[in-house]
Amino acid sequence: MELKRLKYFIAVAEERHFGRAAARLDMAQPPLSRQIAALEKDIGAQLFDRSRSQIRLTQAGEVFLERARDLVERLDSAYREARLIGQGGAGRLRIAFVGSATHGPLPTLIKSYRSHYPDVDLSLSAMNNAELERALVQQDIDIAVARPALKIEDLRSVLLIEEPLMLALPDNSPIATRSAAVSLPELEGETFVLYPRRPRPSFADDVLQCCALNGFTPRNQAFAQDYQTAISLVSVGVGLSVVPRSVSQVSRPGVAFRPFTGENPGTRLTIHARLDNRRPHVLNFFDVLRRFTRQGPAGTAAR
Amino acid sequence: MELKRLKYFIAVAEERHFGRAAARLDMAQPPLSRQIAALEKDIGAQLFDRSRSQIRLTQAGEVFLERARDLVERLDSAYREARLIGQGGAGRLRIAFVGSATHGPLPTLIKSYRSHYPDVDLSLSAMNNAELERALVQQDIDIAVARPALKIEDLRSVLLIEEPLMLALPDNSPIATRSAAVSLPELEGETFVLYPRRPRPSFADDVLQCCALNGFTPRNQAFAQDYQTAISLVSVGVGLSVVPRSVSQVSRPGVAFRPFTGENPGTRLTIHARLDNRRPHVLNFFDVLRRFTRQGPAGTAAR
DNA sequence: TTTTGCGATACCGTTCGGGTATCATCTGCG
DNA sequence: CGCAGATGATACCCGAACGGTATCGCAAAA
């Protein structure tokens, strides 16, 4: 109810003439005079000195003009900022992912999103599947990248990548140093470093299912909380581990990565968001994701 | 037309409840809902997430809330500031005065004004009568303190002080060192250091009229632009000068001040402002001045 | 499933803002 | 000194917008 008056006041102050200001504002002069008078009454001070033929700003008017310009400017920018955030062009998007996703196409996907929405603050954090599930349910995050997937209700889920499994072996192991191909069953007696099986489905399920398809169940199992720990255990000779191929692309002292023959059902990375999370940032992210997977996530190799 | 909406929005955002916010705003809930909806449409973004039972701010809403609070605060302070200036409680008052006024009651008067209106910026400058006249006409200053007065049209004029004249003599002059009273006519042969006679009336007029009343006209006259220069000329022995008594209260090496017998019509300090200058600061200043002169400008002696 | 609480929608009356006509005042010119 | 033109203020009218009451729709809780 008073903002229009600020604009009116600015126009009159700049034109120093009610008639011209009214023309500029596309209105008649009398209502403009009335609005200015009302503004002056509200403020309780004269803003214009009308004693001469050419109207002039009073000192109060001079100061109020500065303030009014600033206010109009700020209001406008507040509108624009809110609009931008509302369209997902600014603000914050919270993404969490399993640690092993950092080697695959995820960084490329995130770069792509960033290039489309450079003003969005990305909050990135690594979590295991259990933490992802909790954070997603409690809306602490918008996007979860799980391996192989989260299986809770009311999630929007998109497959990011499917990749084969590989062996991670101590590099002084005879199996690692020999040139012949490796098959899984011959490792039945070795210690398999696995991950927690909860919540289902877990990466451990992928590995155990792979073993099952190859006709055996690992006899000795050790457990690690995440793939980094698992590889560390391998490097110090605790046993061997099975990892997604993308993980094998980083070299790690004491660890050798080898493919294996036989059945290899692979493992998947899945991107989730709550179905009821209609935040434009999330929708935009899935748009970028859709284009990304469609044009082939050749980014698998990248980085 | 949009500011009311900001206040509505802030209320709803703070209450997180349309009904309570409406109660707080002393209005019904439906128009409030409509105003918020209109605001969201204007902005082009949702400000509230109404999907759950408890409404929540969206990210755009969070940011807009900050901005809205800031805007309301700024608007309010702009109103208050303009009002204060409009009442003469802040802003700037431009005062100019003849140099010789600095020793009389003027500083006390200004202190009194300052204590009543501590937030008013005082712009103080020294000018001779000619400059005062020009500045007042061109509205470069609000208040002029002239000696003895300005005689131009449309001025509000108030006598600040009337004081006797005194002699300023070189301190090695026999007249300065003798104990007997001094009369003006015996100085007829001395050089009188005077001031410019334009614009009329000038302090030089006061001095010459005083001489005339004592029955003579100074035979030798020297001219100085201001009283400081005049006293300097006296101190280096150019001649003698006649000054307002208040000036005699500062001691100056090489200069002795002496009263004289015979006629002493004295000299005045007059405070002027343009009649058409209705600025509250000027009116307030004259209010202070009125009280000041009424309760006796005992400040003559002060300082 | 029913009930309750809350926000949205429909509809109506009043108010306020804007338009046209006119007045009052000041300025400049003859 | 008086008259004409310009400019802001005032008077009056109309339409749009805002607020109020009644009611709906939906979702969470019982």
XYZ file of C-alpha atoms (C1' of nucleotides) in Angstrom:
666
model
C 0.000 0.000 0.000
C 2.960 2.278 0.411
C 5.423 0.924 -2.105
C 3.663 2.383 -5.082
C 3.944 5.702 -3.315
C 7.692 5.344 -3.142
C 7.835 4.936 -6.891
C 5.532 7.903 -7.327
C 7.688 9.955 -5.009
C 10.856 9.023 -6.865
C 9.282 10.014 -10.163
C 8.180 13.408 -8.861
C 11.521 13.975 -7.171
C 13.364 13.185 -10.366
C 11.131 15.196 -12.652
C 10.664 18.026 -10.170
C 7.278 18.395 -11.803
C 3.999 16.674 -10.956
C 2.683 16.795 -14.510
C 5.752 15.250 -16.130
C 6.028 12.667 -13.366
C 2.391 11.711 -13.890
C 3.007 11.325 -17.623
C 6.019 9.149 -16.914
C 3.932 7.034 -14.559
C 1.127 6.786 -17.107
C -1.414 8.368 -14.857
C -3.180 11.672 -14.344
C -1.686 14.427 -12.219
C -4.386 14.762 -9.547
C -4.153 11.244 -8.093
C -0.388 11.635 -8.086
C -0.651 14.846 -6.090
C -2.965 13.086 -3.684
C -0.656 10.120 -3.219
C 2.299 12.376 -2.526
C 0.231 14.377 -0.070
C -0.799 11.141 1.635
C 2.819 10.034 1.800
C 3.830 13.317 3.361
C 1.031 13.011 5.874
C 2.095 9.463 6.731
C 5.672 10.517 7.227
C 4.654 13.634 9.055
C 6.950 15.916 7.105
C 6.960 17.910 3.895
C 9.004 16.232 1.187
C 8.624 18.979 -1.405
C 8.962 22.718 -1.154
C 6.108 23.965 -3.327
C 6.553 27.646 -2.479
C 8.314 28.489 -5.737
C 7.165 27.816 -9.260
C 9.698 25.015 -9.602
C 9.106 22.508 -6.831
C 12.138 21.444 -4.823
C 12.952 18.651 -2.426
C 13.160 19.582 1.223
C 16.042 18.208 3.234
C 13.736 15.475 4.506
C 12.816 14.799 0.882
C 16.451 14.561 -0.177
C 17.162 11.964 2.449
C 13.933 10.101 1.829
C 14.705 9.986 -1.887
C 17.940 8.160 -1.234
C 16.200 5.720 1.060
C 13.320 5.226 -1.336
C 15.608 4.442 -4.247
C 17.490 1.974 -2.111
C 14.275 0.340 -0.959
C 12.845 -0.062 -4.437
C 16.128 -1.510 -5.587
C 16.265 -3.931 -2.682
C 12.676 -5.004 -3.075
C 13.252 -5.706 -6.723
C 16.346 -7.729 -6.027
C 14.562 -9.648 -3.271
C 11.877 -10.597 -5.773
C 14.432 -11.620 -8.352
C 16.447 -13.608 -5.867
C 13.426 -15.479 -4.551
C 12.278 -16.143 -8.096
C 15.682 -17.502 -9.045
C 15.768 -19.802 -6.042
C 12.192 -20.817 -6.774
C 13.254 -21.885 -10.254
C 16.218 -23.789 -8.896
C 18.703 -21.341 -10.335
C 20.178 -20.483 -6.961
C 20.010 -21.740 -3.408
C 21.353 -25.072 -2.164
C 21.079 -28.665 -3.284
C 22.171 -31.339 -0.807
C 23.631 -34.472 -2.342
C 25.032 -37.463 -0.493
C 26.619 -40.552 -2.017
C 28.402 -43.773 -1.169
C 32.171 -43.297 -1.131
C 32.733 -45.691 -4.012
C 30.698 -43.376 -6.286
C 33.491 -40.835 -6.382
C 35.354 -42.817 -9.049
C 32.535 -43.372 -11.486
C 30.434 -41.023 -13.599
C 29.079 -39.120 -10.575
C 31.725 -36.389 -10.590
C 31.037 -35.777 -14.267
C 27.316 -35.653 -13.622
C 27.840 -33.145 -10.837
C 30.071 -31.055 -13.069
C 27.376 -31.067 -15.687
C 24.773 -29.933 -13.165
C 27.147 -27.251 -11.947
C 27.663 -25.903 -15.434
C 23.898 -25.641 -15.931
C 23.233 -24.121 -12.502
C 26.411 -22.343 -11.457
C 24.720 -20.330 -8.707
C 23.401 -23.311 -6.811
C 25.339 -24.138 -3.681
C 26.090 -27.850 -3.675
C 26.361 -29.526 -0.316
C 28.148 -32.827 -0.969
C 28.802 -35.549 1.580
C 29.730 -39.214 1.637
C 27.552 -41.717 3.543
C 26.930 -45.437 3.623
C 23.563 -46.803 2.543
C 22.119 -46.758 6.064
C 23.006 -43.132 6.550
C 21.687 -42.257 3.105
C 18.368 -43.832 3.957
C 18.027 -41.970 7.241
C 19.112 -38.634 5.743
C 16.711 -38.990 2.843
C 13.770 -39.873 5.099
C 14.524 -37.011 7.453
C 15.003 -34.663 4.534
C 18.540 -33.823 5.576
C 19.523 -34.386 1.963
C 17.745 -33.974 -1.358
C 19.614 -36.529 -3.458
C 21.085 -39.874 -2.453
C 23.467 -41.917 -4.602
C 23.392 -45.494 -3.316
C 25.014 -48.785 -4.268
C 23.260 -50.749 -5.547
C 20.013 -48.997 -4.528
C 17.741 -47.984 -1.660
C 14.520 -49.906 -1.338
C 12.206 -47.674 0.608
C 8.782 -46.376 -0.339
C 8.010 -43.214 -2.249
C 11.370 -42.720 -3.880
C 12.117 -41.476 -7.316
C 14.971 -43.755 -8.510
C 17.146 -43.581 -11.585
C 19.942 -45.968 -12.505
C 23.137 -44.024 -12.996
C 25.544 -46.775 -14.053
C 25.913 -50.521 -14.133
C 29.455 -51.862 -14.039
C 31.222 -55.200 -13.641
C 32.932 -56.321 -10.468
C 36.674 -56.754 -10.116
C 38.981 -58.352 -7.622
C 41.172 -56.364 -5.291
C 44.146 -58.450 -4.184
C 47.326 -57.926 -2.164
C 49.892 -57.194 -4.878
C 52.298 -59.811 -3.508
C 49.671 -62.541 -3.695
C 50.545 -65.320 -6.194
C 47.174 -64.832 -7.817
C 47.934 -61.209 -8.440
C 51.338 -61.824 -9.926
C 50.532 -64.739 -12.210
C 49.562 -63.980 -15.782
C 46.746 -66.508 -16.174
C 43.130 -65.509 -15.811
C 41.527 -65.788 -12.388
C 38.250 -67.487 -11.676
C 36.307 -66.923 -8.499
C 35.808 -70.490 -7.317
C 39.531 -71.005 -6.930
C 39.437 -68.227 -4.277
C 36.841 -70.008 -2.177
C 39.389 -70.625 0.567
C 40.552 -67.003 0.763
C 39.261 -64.381 3.166
C 36.709 -62.076 1.512
C 36.555 -58.543 2.871
C 32.901 -57.558 2.640
C 30.637 -54.693 3.717
C 27.680 -54.585 6.100
C 24.683 -56.416 4.666
C 22.177 -53.986 6.186
C 20.210 -52.238 4.925
C 19.226 -54.505 2.075
C 20.019 -54.475 -0.772
C 23.679 -53.842 -0.053
C 26.874 -54.070 -2.060
C 27.646 -57.172 0.006
C 24.566 -58.762 -1.578
C 26.004 -58.017 -5.017
C 29.275 -59.673 -4.116
C 27.719 -62.699 -2.452
C 25.294 -63.159 -5.316
C 28.228 -63.085 -7.714
C 29.952 -65.783 -5.729
C 26.761 -67.806 -5.646
C 26.423 -67.564 -9.435
C 29.964 -68.904 -9.629
C 28.934 -71.795 -7.472
C 30.340 -71.168 -3.995
C 30.047 -69.163 -0.819
C 33.133 -67.481 0.668
C 34.144 -69.446 3.706
C 36.068 -66.690 5.504
C 34.486 -63.260 5.641
C 35.748 -60.008 7.159
C 33.677 -56.835 7.319
C 34.545 -53.235 6.649
C 32.339 -50.147 6.944
C 33.300 -48.731 3.558
C 35.284 -49.551 0.465
C 38.260 -47.426 1.542
C 38.662 -49.516 4.661
C 38.161 -52.711 2.678
C 40.995 -51.839 0.312
C 43.197 -50.880 3.218
C 42.571 -54.304 4.714
C 43.480 -55.884 1.378
C 46.677 -53.840 1.172
C 47.844 -55.145 4.542
C 47.144 -58.714 3.480
C 43.986 -59.495 5.464
C 42.411 -60.973 2.375
C 40.901 -60.017 -0.958
C 37.902 -57.933 -1.833
C 35.485 -57.466 -4.697
C 34.962 -53.936 -5.905
C 33.168 -52.061 -8.713
C 35.385 -51.604 -11.748
C 35.447 -47.846 -11.397
C 37.158 -48.193 -8.038
C 39.966 -50.176 -9.693
C 40.971 -47.106 -11.654
C 42.771 -45.552 -8.732
C 46.092 -47.117 -7.935
C 46.775 -47.984 -4.360
C 50.128 -49.205 -3.000
C 49.978 -52.845 -2.062
C 46.785 -53.518 -3.962
C 46.374 -55.054 -7.392
C 43.076 -55.076 -9.286
C 42.244 -58.036 -11.520
C 39.248 -59.016 -13.615
C 37.935 -62.528 -13.236
C 36.363 -65.071 -15.519
C 32.941 -66.636 -15.108
C 29.695 -65.030 -14.092
C 29.899 -61.318 -13.330
C 26.463 -59.779 -12.618
C 28.110 -56.462 -11.783
C 26.807 -53.750 -9.506
C 24.755 -50.601 -9.935
C 24.719 -46.998 -8.712
C 21.241 -45.586 -8.218
C 20.164 -41.986 -7.697
C 17.262 -41.373 -5.363
C 15.108 -38.530 -4.169
C 11.882 -38.433 -2.190
C 8.906 -38.488 -4.518
C 7.339 -35.675 -2.479
C 10.419 -33.500 -2.808
C 9.223 -31.247 -5.601
C 11.957 -28.702 -5.022
C 12.923 -27.274 -8.413
C 16.556 -28.027 -7.654
C 15.749 -31.715 -7.444
C 13.657 -31.651 -10.609
C 16.417 -29.802 -12.398
C 18.977 -32.282 -11.163
C 16.946 -35.153 -12.537
C 16.602 -33.294 -15.831
C 20.352 -33.015 -16.059
C 20.641 -36.653 -15.019
C 18.212 -37.740 -17.719
C 20.168 -35.937 -20.421
C 23.389 -37.305 -18.941
C 22.352 -40.961 -18.999
C 20.695 -40.600 -22.390
C 23.708 -39.202 -24.196
C 25.671 -42.049 -22.666
C 27.516 -41.540 -19.431
C 30.787 -41.812 -21.286
C 32.022 -39.919 -18.301
C 32.593 -43.307 -16.702
C 36.121 -43.153 -17.978
C 36.532 -39.451 -17.391
C 38.588 -38.272 -14.444
C 0.482 -2.114 -2.935
C 3.069 -4.735 -2.175
C 4.429 -3.640 1.158
C 1.410 -4.795 3.101
C 2.042 -8.176 1.562
C 5.529 -8.247 2.995
C 4.134 -7.752 6.472
C 1.541 -10.431 5.834
C 4.226 -12.771 4.599
C 6.410 -12.137 7.632
C 3.494 -12.845 9.947
C 2.666 -16.133 8.236
C 6.327 -17.116 8.086
C 6.749 -16.451 11.782
C 3.539 -18.120 12.886
C 3.856 -20.974 10.390
C 0.070 -20.929 10.444
C -2.333 -18.874 8.331
C -5.025 -18.748 10.993
C -2.768 -17.493 13.769
C -1.077 -15.041 11.436
C -4.464 -13.687 10.390
C -5.446 -13.241 14.044
C -2.177 -11.434 14.707
C -2.849 -9.186 11.728
C -6.420 -8.530 12.864
C -7.946 -9.926 9.728
C -9.676 -13.040 8.479
C -7.748 -15.986 7.126
C -9.083 -16.127 3.535
C -7.876 -12.692 2.405
C -4.529 -13.484 3.974
C -4.289 -16.712 2.012
C -5.151 -14.789 -1.124
C -2.562 -12.077 -0.517
C 0.150 -14.657 0.042
C -0.913 -16.480 -3.099
C -0.775 -13.201 -5.016
C 2.686 -12.483 -3.621
C 3.874 -15.917 -4.691
C 2.441 -15.349 -8.129
C 4.152 -11.971 -8.385
C 7.465 -13.436 -7.351
C 6.955 -16.457 -9.517
C 7.936 -18.930 -6.835
C 6.380 -20.838 -3.971
C 7.285 -19.320 -0.609
C 5.560 -21.934 1.511
C 5.536 -25.689 1.344
C 1.920 -26.551 2.102
C 2.259 -30.278 1.423
C 2.458 -31.232 5.086
C 0.039 -30.372 7.841
C 2.458 -27.856 9.293
C 3.336 -25.359 6.597
C 7.029 -24.703 6.040
C 9.073 -22.067 4.263
C 10.651 -23.128 1.008
C 14.244 -22.156 0.406
C 13.017 -19.194 -1.626
C 10.759 -18.317 1.291
C 13.622 -18.465 3.771
C 15.667 -16.034 1.751
C 12.707 -13.808 1.006
C 11.855 -13.673 4.710
C 15.262 -12.237 5.512
C 14.933 -9.673 2.756
C 11.389 -8.799 3.720
C 12.320 -8.190 7.348
C 15.186 -6.016 6.257
C 12.958 -4.068 3.902
C 10.262 -3.417 6.465
C 12.898 -2.318 8.933
C 14.504 -0.003 6.400
C 11.229 1.473 5.297
C 10.290 2.196 8.864
C 13.610 3.841 9.576
C 13.364 5.880 6.373
C 9.998 7.175 7.544
C 11.336 7.976 10.992
C 14.428 9.654 9.624
C 12.469 11.828 7.221
C 10.021 12.706 9.977
C 12.836 13.694 12.305
C 14.442 15.874 9.674
C 11.049 17.329 8.858
C 10.672 18.352 12.475
C 14.132 19.864 12.537
C 15.467 17.198 14.855
C 18.103 16.049 12.398
C 19.609 17.191 9.154
C 21.777 20.246 8.664
C 21.533 23.879 9.622
C 23.923 26.284 7.900
C 24.983 29.262 9.966
C 27.424 31.957 8.941
C 28.614 34.878 11.060
C 30.991 37.792 11.094
C 34.310 36.856 12.662
C 33.902 39.255 15.559
C 30.809 37.356 16.704
C 32.926 34.467 17.955
C 33.720 36.300 21.201
C 30.221 37.339 22.203
C 27.139 35.359 23.131
C 26.961 33.527 19.788
C 28.964 30.475 20.909
C 26.688 30.132 23.920
C 23.628 30.460 21.732
C 24.950 27.781 19.420
C 25.717 25.518 22.359
C 22.189 25.983 23.556
C 20.791 25.071 20.139
C 23.073 22.067 20.031
C 21.876 20.816 23.375
C 18.278 21.038 22.182
C 18.961 19.478 18.788
C 22.022 17.275 19.180
C 21.418 15.388 15.924
C 21.429 18.431 13.697
C 24.603 18.896 11.717
C 25.744 22.465 12.111
C 27.639 23.950 9.220
C 29.400 27.013 10.638
C 31.421 29.501 8.658
C 32.769 33.016 9.073
C 31.975 35.667 6.454
C 31.943 39.421 6.182
C 28.648 41.227 5.733
C 28.872 41.231 1.935
C 29.365 37.485 1.826
C 26.602 36.963 4.353
C 24.207 38.910 2.188
C 25.055 36.970 -0.961
C 24.923 33.598 0.798
C 21.585 34.379 2.390
C 20.042 35.532 -0.878
C 21.346 32.498 -2.736
C 20.205 30.241 0.083
C 23.694 28.914 0.628
C 23.123 29.509 4.322
C 20.060 29.468 6.552
C 21.185 31.839 9.290
C 23.379 34.939 9.059
C 24.862 36.743 12.050
C 25.832 40.240 10.911
C 27.310 43.343 12.539
C 25.440 45.545 12.951
C 22.770 44.180 10.610
C 21.811 43.333 7.034
C 19.344 45.611 5.368
C 17.787 43.615 2.584
C 14.159 42.803 1.972
C 12.198 39.866 3.317
C 14.442 39.030 6.216
C 13.488 37.871 9.645
C 15.845 39.826 11.961
C 16.462 39.499 15.674
C 18.891 41.554 17.739
C 21.276 39.229 19.508
C 23.349 41.685 21.538
C 24.133 45.366 21.821
C 27.510 46.234 23.297
C 29.698 49.324 23.756
C 32.736 50.068 21.646
C 36.285 49.999 22.941
C 39.623 51.172 21.734
C 42.303 48.788 20.539
C 45.734 50.450 20.875
C 49.339 49.397 20.417
C 50.361 48.449 23.957
C 53.426 50.665 23.807
C 51.394 53.733 22.916
C 51.477 56.463 25.614
C 47.705 56.490 25.572
C 47.582 52.791 26.383
C 50.059 53.050 29.225
C 48.789 56.134 31.001
C 46.285 55.707 33.792
C 43.945 58.598 32.951
C 40.749 58.051 31.010
C 40.853 58.383 27.234
C 38.475 60.464 25.171
C 38.032 59.993 21.475
C 38.569 63.543 20.242
C 42.144 63.554 21.522
C 42.810 60.730 19.026
C 41.652 62.737 16.054
C 45.166 62.888 14.665
C 45.799 59.120 14.966
C 45.315 56.600 12.186
C 42.020 54.749 12.562
C 41.983 51.206 11.228
C 38.498 50.706 9.850
C 36.562 48.080 7.887
C 34.959 48.232 4.465
C 31.911 50.490 4.482
C 29.990 48.348 2.030
C 27.459 46.925 2.237
C 25.667 49.427 4.446
C 25.121 49.420 7.332
C 28.610 48.306 8.254
C 30.639 48.225 11.428
C 32.645 51.082 9.946
C 29.419 53.091 10.058
C 29.119 52.366 13.759
C 32.662 53.547 14.381
C 32.378 56.662 12.248
C 29.039 57.551 13.805
C 30.607 57.210 17.217
C 33.383 59.591 16.180
C 30.818 61.977 14.772
C 28.880 61.922 18.033
C 32.125 62.827 19.744
C 32.528 65.747 17.399
C 35.166 64.768 14.887
C 36.020 62.657 11.872
C 39.188 60.539 11.858
C 41.665 62.251 9.598
C 43.768 59.214 8.745
C 41.934 55.998 7.891
C 43.302 52.558 7.047
C 41.098 49.657 5.949
C 41.124 45.987 6.865
C 38.867 43.202 5.608
C 38.096 41.838 9.026
C 38.655 42.537 12.684
C 41.487 40.009 12.990
C 43.463 41.890 10.381
C 42.578 45.203 12.001
C 43.955 44.086 15.343
C 47.045 42.730 13.662
C 47.592 46.138 12.104
C 47.183 47.719 15.524
C 49.658 45.308 17.068
C 52.337 46.278 14.553
C 51.728 49.963 15.251
C 49.872 51.031 12.123
C 47.328 52.869 14.241
C 44.436 52.283 16.560
C 41.089 50.629 16.031
C 37.648 50.619 17.567
C 36.174 47.210 18.372
C 33.145 45.727 20.099
C 33.742 45.118 23.779
C 33.444 41.364 23.413
C 36.463 41.360 21.142
C 38.517 43.032 23.868
C 38.170 39.945 26.033
C 40.803 38.052 24.137
C 44.313 39.175 24.918
C 46.573 39.756 21.996
C 50.316 40.459 22.262
C 51.074 44.033 21.372
C 47.512 45.202 21.724
C 45.869 46.943 24.666
C 42.125 47.485 24.913
C 40.820 50.618 26.645
C 37.382 52.044 27.244
C 36.849 55.681 26.385
C 34.779 58.511 27.810
C 32.169 60.486 25.979
C 29.464 59.246 23.629
C 29.459 55.499 22.950
C 26.491 54.413 20.824
C 27.892 50.871 20.748
C 27.341 48.244 18.090
C 24.908 45.384 17.554
C 24.912 41.787 16.388
C 21.815 40.822 14.419
C 20.618 37.355 13.435
C 18.914 37.013 10.065
C 17.116 34.431 8.033
C 15.045 34.658 4.872
C 11.396 35.178 5.694
C 10.497 32.502 3.140
C 12.827 29.981 4.726
C 10.255 28.033 6.728
C 12.604 25.134 7.337
C 11.865 23.729 10.760
C 15.535 23.982 11.617
C 15.382 27.751 11.149
C 12.169 28.084 13.114
C 13.622 25.960 15.869
C 16.774 28.040 15.895
C 14.746 31.215 16.302
C 12.792 29.557 19.104
C 16.018 28.811 20.900
C 17.206 32.333 20.146
C 14.028 33.834 21.578
C 14.378 31.932 24.831
C 18.061 32.793 24.878
C 17.618 36.552 24.545
C 14.635 36.566 26.912
C 16.389 34.882 29.810
C 19.130 37.427 29.340
C 22.047 36.554 27.168
C 24.248 36.496 30.253
C 26.411 34.447 27.982
C 27.928 37.736 26.913
C 30.440 37.290 29.658
C 30.604 33.545 29.315
C 33.566 32.066 27.574
C -13.832 -44.767 8.704
C -14.984 -40.654 10.931
C -13.707 -36.435 12.733
C -11.188 -32.384 13.023
C -8.201 -28.807 11.671
C -6.435 -25.929 8.104
C -5.811 -23.748 3.843
C -8.276 -22.678 -0.598
C -12.283 -21.032 -3.115
C -16.763 -18.513 -3.965
C -19.206 -14.629 -3.447
C -20.358 -10.065 -1.639
C -19.769 -5.312 0.211
C -16.819 -1.506 1.177
C -12.920 1.178 0.517
C -9.393 3.209 -1.857
C -7.082 4.598 -5.850
C -7.416 6.687 -10.323
C -9.930 9.597 -13.857
C -12.228 14.152 -15.379
C -13.447 18.735 -14.367
C -12.365 22.729 -12.018
C -10.193 25.904 -8.759
C -6.419 28.750 -6.729
C -2.128 30.702 -7.171
C 2.004 32.221 -9.115
C 4.702 33.917 -13.020
C 5.747 36.335 -16.905
C 4.467 39.442 -20.452
C 2.176 43.225 -22.686
C -1.029 46.864 -13.507
C -3.737 43.409 -15.481
C -4.189 39.274 -18.125
C -2.880 34.662 -19.847
C -0.679 30.449 -19.157
C 1.034 26.979 -16.270
C 0.987 24.154 -12.210
C -0.461 21.970 -8.191
C -4.700 21.281 -5.206
C -9.590 20.123 -4.638
C -14.233 18.061 -5.834
C -16.634 14.429 -7.424
C -17.336 9.920 -9.635
C -16.349 5.185 -10.935
C -14.069 0.748 -11.056
C -10.862 -2.431 -9.173
C -8.984 -4.446 -5.296
C -9.142 -5.774 -0.709
C -11.330 -7.742 3.284
C -15.297 -10.338 5.309
C -18.550 -14.567 5.618
C -19.697 -19.047 4.122
C -18.135 -23.193 2.413
C -15.235 -26.624 0.213
C -11.359 -30.024 -0.130
C -7.870 -32.483 1.825
C -5.062 -34.610 5.035
C -3.821 -36.181 9.553
C -5.455 -38.130 13.744
C -8.659 -40.885 16.457
